[in-house]
């Protein structure tokens, strides 16, 4: 393993420049790159990348990375936002993951996106450990943006429970995933269960899934791993979105991954002052809870659940 400083973040006031490190394994070939945390609350994504660095360091020392395979892991490029507990760039509240491919003469987050993208360009495969704009629990899954350049079948090689495909919308065209694909890297977004806290089990599951992908593509040899799951492919347009009609305290009745029946109560909205149930949120049809919102107090007409039908 070789650790190199890819660039430094030096646009923040009253602070030392912050180095962004890349961890390189194997040969000089650009086989696969993994991007960890870009936003300031993506602690789980940074930790998952760190566990991958740990595992690849061990596997390289044991000679299990094949000769012409070159790997890069960047655990974090959002240190300044993390240091001050902000999800987006603290000085102007912009999202680095809406600035790709970046611009070297632009605003701060445009320049940061450009530097990240320069480090990641040219790899055959790319994996972004990312998070959704909504806070909550996911079933771990792989997500592929349907740009026409992607190979959906390769998403099955991670062995995670679900492969979600999504038709890009205009605002997706500035994400890392979309631009990586435009620059001809076969790109996957990997979602673990958590974002702003460490879920050890989910982080290990994500790390194993990346190693499983590398093994199934012949880049690692003789690596014993859990078998993984039979992945179910689902189009995002088929997910059932469930919103609440009343504001109040949100109390979940069923966790993510639960199989629920049509009409079953899956959460309650409770009056903050009297604890009276204002609304029973029921599953509109039979399915699996794919996403559950995290919130103590919730406003009306908010996305509370997403359900995979069937």
PDB file of N, CA and C in Angstrom, residues 23-24 29-36 52 70-74 116 119-129 176 180 185-188 210 213-214:
ATOM      1  N   UNK A  23      -5.106   5.975  -1.114  1.00  0.00           N
ATOM      2  CA  UNK A  23      -4.399   4.748  -0.753  1.00  0.00           C
ATOM      3  C   UNK A  23      -4.380   3.836  -1.979  1.00  0.00           C
ATOM      4  N   UNK A  24      -3.180   3.569  -2.477  1.00  0.00           N
ATOM      5  CA  UNK A  24      -3.008   2.824  -3.726  1.00  0.00           C
ATOM      6  C   UNK A  24      -2.544   1.400  -3.419  1.00  0.00           C
ATOM      7  N   UNK A  29      -1.957   0.208 -12.906  1.00  0.00           N
ATOM      8  CA  UNK A  29      -3.177   0.195 -13.731  1.00  0.00           C
ATOM      9  C   UNK A  29      -4.330   0.840 -12.965  1.00  0.00           C
ATOM     10  N   UNK A  30      -5.222   1.469 -13.721  1.00  0.00           N
ATOM     11  CA  UNK A  30      -6.410   2.085 -13.097  1.00  0.00           C
ATOM     12  C   UNK A  30      -7.581   1.116 -13.235  1.00  0.00           C
ATOM     13  N   UNK A  31      -7.641   0.172 -12.298  1.00  0.00           N
ATOM     14  CA  UNK A  31      -8.668  -0.870 -12.379  1.00  0.00           C
ATOM     15  C   UNK A  31      -9.943  -0.459 -11.659  1.00  0.00           C
ATOM     16  N   UNK A  32      -9.837  -0.106 -10.389  1.00  0.00           N
ATOM     17  CA  UNK A  32     -11.040   0.241  -9.613  1.00  0.00           C
ATOM     18  C   UNK A  32     -10.696   1.300  -8.581  1.00  0.00           C
ATOM     19  N   UNK A  33     -11.551   2.315  -8.456  1.00  0.00           N
ATOM     20  CA  UNK A  33     -11.383   3.370  -7.455  1.00  0.00           C
ATOM     21  C   UNK A  33     -12.624   3.426  -6.577  1.00  0.00           C
ATOM     22  N   UNK A  34     -12.409   3.697  -5.296  1.00  0.00           N
ATOM     23  CA  UNK A  34     -13.504   3.815  -4.334  1.00  0.00           C
ATOM     24  C   UNK A  34     -13.431   5.184  -3.681  1.00  0.00           C
ATOM     25  N   UNK A  35     -14.526   5.936  -3.770  1.00  0.00           N
ATOM     26  CA  UNK A  35     -14.612   7.243  -3.110  1.00  0.00           C
ATOM     27  C   UNK A  35     -15.459   7.126  -1.856  1.00  0.00           C
ATOM     28  N   UNK A  36     -14.899   7.531  -0.716  1.00  0.00           N
ATOM     29  CA  UNK A  36     -15.625   7.487   0.547  1.00  0.00           C
ATOM     30  C   UNK A  36     -16.429   8.760   0.776  1.00  0.00           C
ATOM     31  N   UNK A  52     -11.985  -0.883   4.231  1.00  0.00           N
ATOM     32  CA  UNK A  52     -11.510  -1.438   2.961  1.00  0.00           C
ATOM     33  C   UNK A  52      -9.998  -1.260   2.830  1.00  0.00           C
ATOM     34  N   UNK A  70      -4.784  -2.520 -10.320  1.00  0.00           N
ATOM     35  CA  UNK A  70      -4.433  -1.337  -9.536  1.00  0.00           C
ATOM     36  C   UNK A  70      -5.671  -0.739  -8.896  1.00  0.00           C
ATOM     37  N   UNK A  71      -5.620  -0.488  -7.595  1.00  0.00           N
ATOM     38  CA  UNK A  71      -6.780  -0.028  -6.829  1.00  0.00           C
ATOM     39  C   UNK A  71      -6.468   1.283  -6.115  1.00  0.00           C
ATOM     40  N   UNK A  72      -7.481   2.127  -5.999  1.00  0.00           N
ATOM     41  CA  UNK A  72      -7.351   3.391  -5.258  1.00  0.00           C
ATOM     42  C   UNK A  72      -8.540   3.524  -4.315  1.00  0.00           C
ATOM     43  N   UNK A  73      -8.267   3.891  -3.059  1.00  0.00           N
ATOM     44  CA  UNK A  73      -9.330   4.206  -2.095  1.00  0.00           C
ATOM     45  C   UNK A  73      -9.062   5.593  -1.526  1.00  0.00           C
ATOM     46  N   UNK A  74     -10.076   6.465  -1.607  1.00  0.00           N
ATOM     47  CA  UNK A  74      -9.999   7.794  -0.974  1.00  0.00           C
ATOM     48  C   UNK A  74     -11.031   7.794   0.165  1.00  0.00           C
ATOM     49  N   UNK A 116     -11.010  16.225  -6.917  1.00  0.00           N
ATOM     50  CA  UNK A 116     -11.424  14.830  -6.658  1.00  0.00           C
ATOM     51  C   UNK A 116     -11.552  14.075  -7.974  1.00  0.00           C
ATOM     52  N   UNK A 119      -8.427  12.964  -9.671  1.00  0.00           N
ATOM     53  CA  UNK A 119      -7.820  11.780  -9.052  1.00  0.00           C
ATOM     54  C   UNK A 119      -8.545  10.496  -9.444  1.00  0.00           C
ATOM     55  N   UNK A 120      -9.844  10.604  -9.744  1.00  0.00           N
ATOM     56  CA  UNK A 120     -10.659   9.407  -9.962  1.00  0.00           C
ATOM     57  C   UNK A 120     -10.838   9.052 -11.440  1.00  0.00           C
ATOM     58  N   UNK A 121     -10.547   9.966 -12.333  1.00  0.00           N
ATOM     59  CA  UNK A 121     -10.787   9.726 -13.764  1.00  0.00           C
ATOM     60  C   UNK A 121      -9.915   8.607 -14.299  1.00  0.00           C
ATOM     61  N   UNK A 122     -10.451   7.892 -15.288  1.00  0.00           N
ATOM     62  CA  UNK A 122      -9.648   6.919 -16.025  1.00  0.00           C
ATOM     63  C   UNK A 122      -9.715   5.504 -15.494  1.00  0.00           C
ATOM     64  N   UNK A 123     -10.394   5.281 -14.357  1.00  0.00           N
ATOM     65  CA  UNK A 123     -10.508   3.919 -13.819  1.00  0.00           C
ATOM     66  C   UNK A 123     -11.588   3.145 -14.586  1.00  0.00           C
ATOM     67  N   UNK A 124     -11.392   1.853 -14.684  1.00  0.00           N
ATOM     68  CA  UNK A 124     -12.389   1.019 -15.367  1.00  0.00           C
ATOM     69  C   UNK A 124     -13.673   0.946 -14.542  1.00  0.00           C
ATOM     70  N   UNK A 125     -13.518   0.750 -13.226  1.00  0.00           N
ATOM     71  CA  UNK A 125     -14.673   0.672 -12.332  1.00  0.00           C
ATOM     72  C   UNK A 125     -14.570   1.750 -11.263  1.00  0.00           C
ATOM     73  N   UNK A 126     -15.718   2.288 -10.862  1.00  0.00           N
ATOM     74  CA  UNK A 126     -15.759   3.274  -9.788  1.00  0.00           C
ATOM     75  C   UNK A 126     -16.894   2.962  -8.827  1.00  0.00           C
ATOM     76  N   UNK A 127     -16.615   3.089  -7.533  1.00  0.00           N
ATOM     77  CA  UNK A 127     -17.642   2.869  -6.496  1.00  0.00           C
ATOM     78  C   UNK A 127     -17.675   4.098  -5.605  1.00  0.00           C
ATOM     79  N   UNK A 128     -18.846   4.711  -5.486  1.00  0.00           N
ATOM     80  CA  UNK A 128     -19.013   5.851  -4.592  1.00  0.00           C
ATOM     81  C   UNK A 128     -19.827   5.397  -3.380  1.00  0.00           C
ATOM     82  N   UNK A 129     -19.218   5.508  -2.196  1.00  0.00           N
ATOM     83  CA  UNK A 129     -19.927   5.210  -0.953  1.00  0.00           C
ATOM     84  C   UNK A 129     -20.687   6.484  -0.579  1.00  0.00           C
ATOM     85  N   UNK A 176     -21.119  12.840  -8.852  1.00  0.00           N
ATOM     86  CA  UNK A 176     -19.934  12.050  -9.192  1.00  0.00           C
ATOM     87  C   UNK A 176     -20.331  10.830 -10.021  1.00  0.00           C
ATOM     88  N   UNK A 180     -18.758  10.281 -13.659  1.00  0.00           N
ATOM     89  CA  UNK A 180     -17.835   9.152 -13.791  1.00  0.00           C
ATOM     90  C   UNK A 180     -18.246   8.292 -14.987  1.00  0.00           C
ATOM     91  N   UNK A 185     -16.224   5.391 -16.979  1.00  0.00           N
ATOM     92  CA  UNK A 185     -15.978   4.491 -15.856  1.00  0.00           C
ATOM     93  C   UNK A 185     -17.292   3.811 -15.501  1.00  0.00           C
ATOM     94  N   UNK A 186     -17.252   2.484 -15.324  1.00  0.00           N
ATOM     95  CA  UNK A 186     -18.482   1.748 -14.959  1.00  0.00           C
ATOM     96  C   UNK A 186     -18.702   1.967 -13.462  1.00  0.00           C
ATOM     97  N   UNK A 187     -19.750   2.714 -13.150  1.00  0.00           N
ATOM     98  CA  UNK A 187     -19.881   3.321 -11.823  1.00  0.00           C
ATOM     99  C   UNK A 187     -21.054   2.758 -11.047  1.00  0.00           C
ATOM    100  N   UNK A 188     -20.827   2.591  -9.737  1.00  0.00           N
ATOM    101  CA  UNK A 188     -21.857   2.111  -8.817  1.00  0.00           C
ATOM    102  C   UNK A 188     -21.885   3.017  -7.595  1.00  0.00           C
ATOM    103  N   UNK A 210     -17.618  -5.193  -1.660  1.00  0.00           N
ATOM    104  CA  UNK A 210     -16.615  -4.677  -2.613  1.00  0.00           C
ATOM    105  C   UNK A 210     -15.548  -5.747  -2.876  1.00  0.00           C
ATOM    106  N   UNK A 213     -16.999  -8.267  -5.179  1.00  0.00           N
ATOM    107  CA  UNK A 213     -16.994  -7.774  -6.564  1.00  0.00           C
ATOM    108  C   UNK A 213     -15.609  -7.964  -7.186  1.00  0.00           C
ATOM    109  N   UNK A 214     -14.565  -7.598  -6.437  1.00  0.00           N
ATOM    110  CA  UNK A 214     -13.202  -7.744  -6.946  1.00  0.00           C
ATOM    111  C   UNK A 214     -12.861  -9.218  -7.199  1.00  0.00           C
TER     112      UNK A 214
END
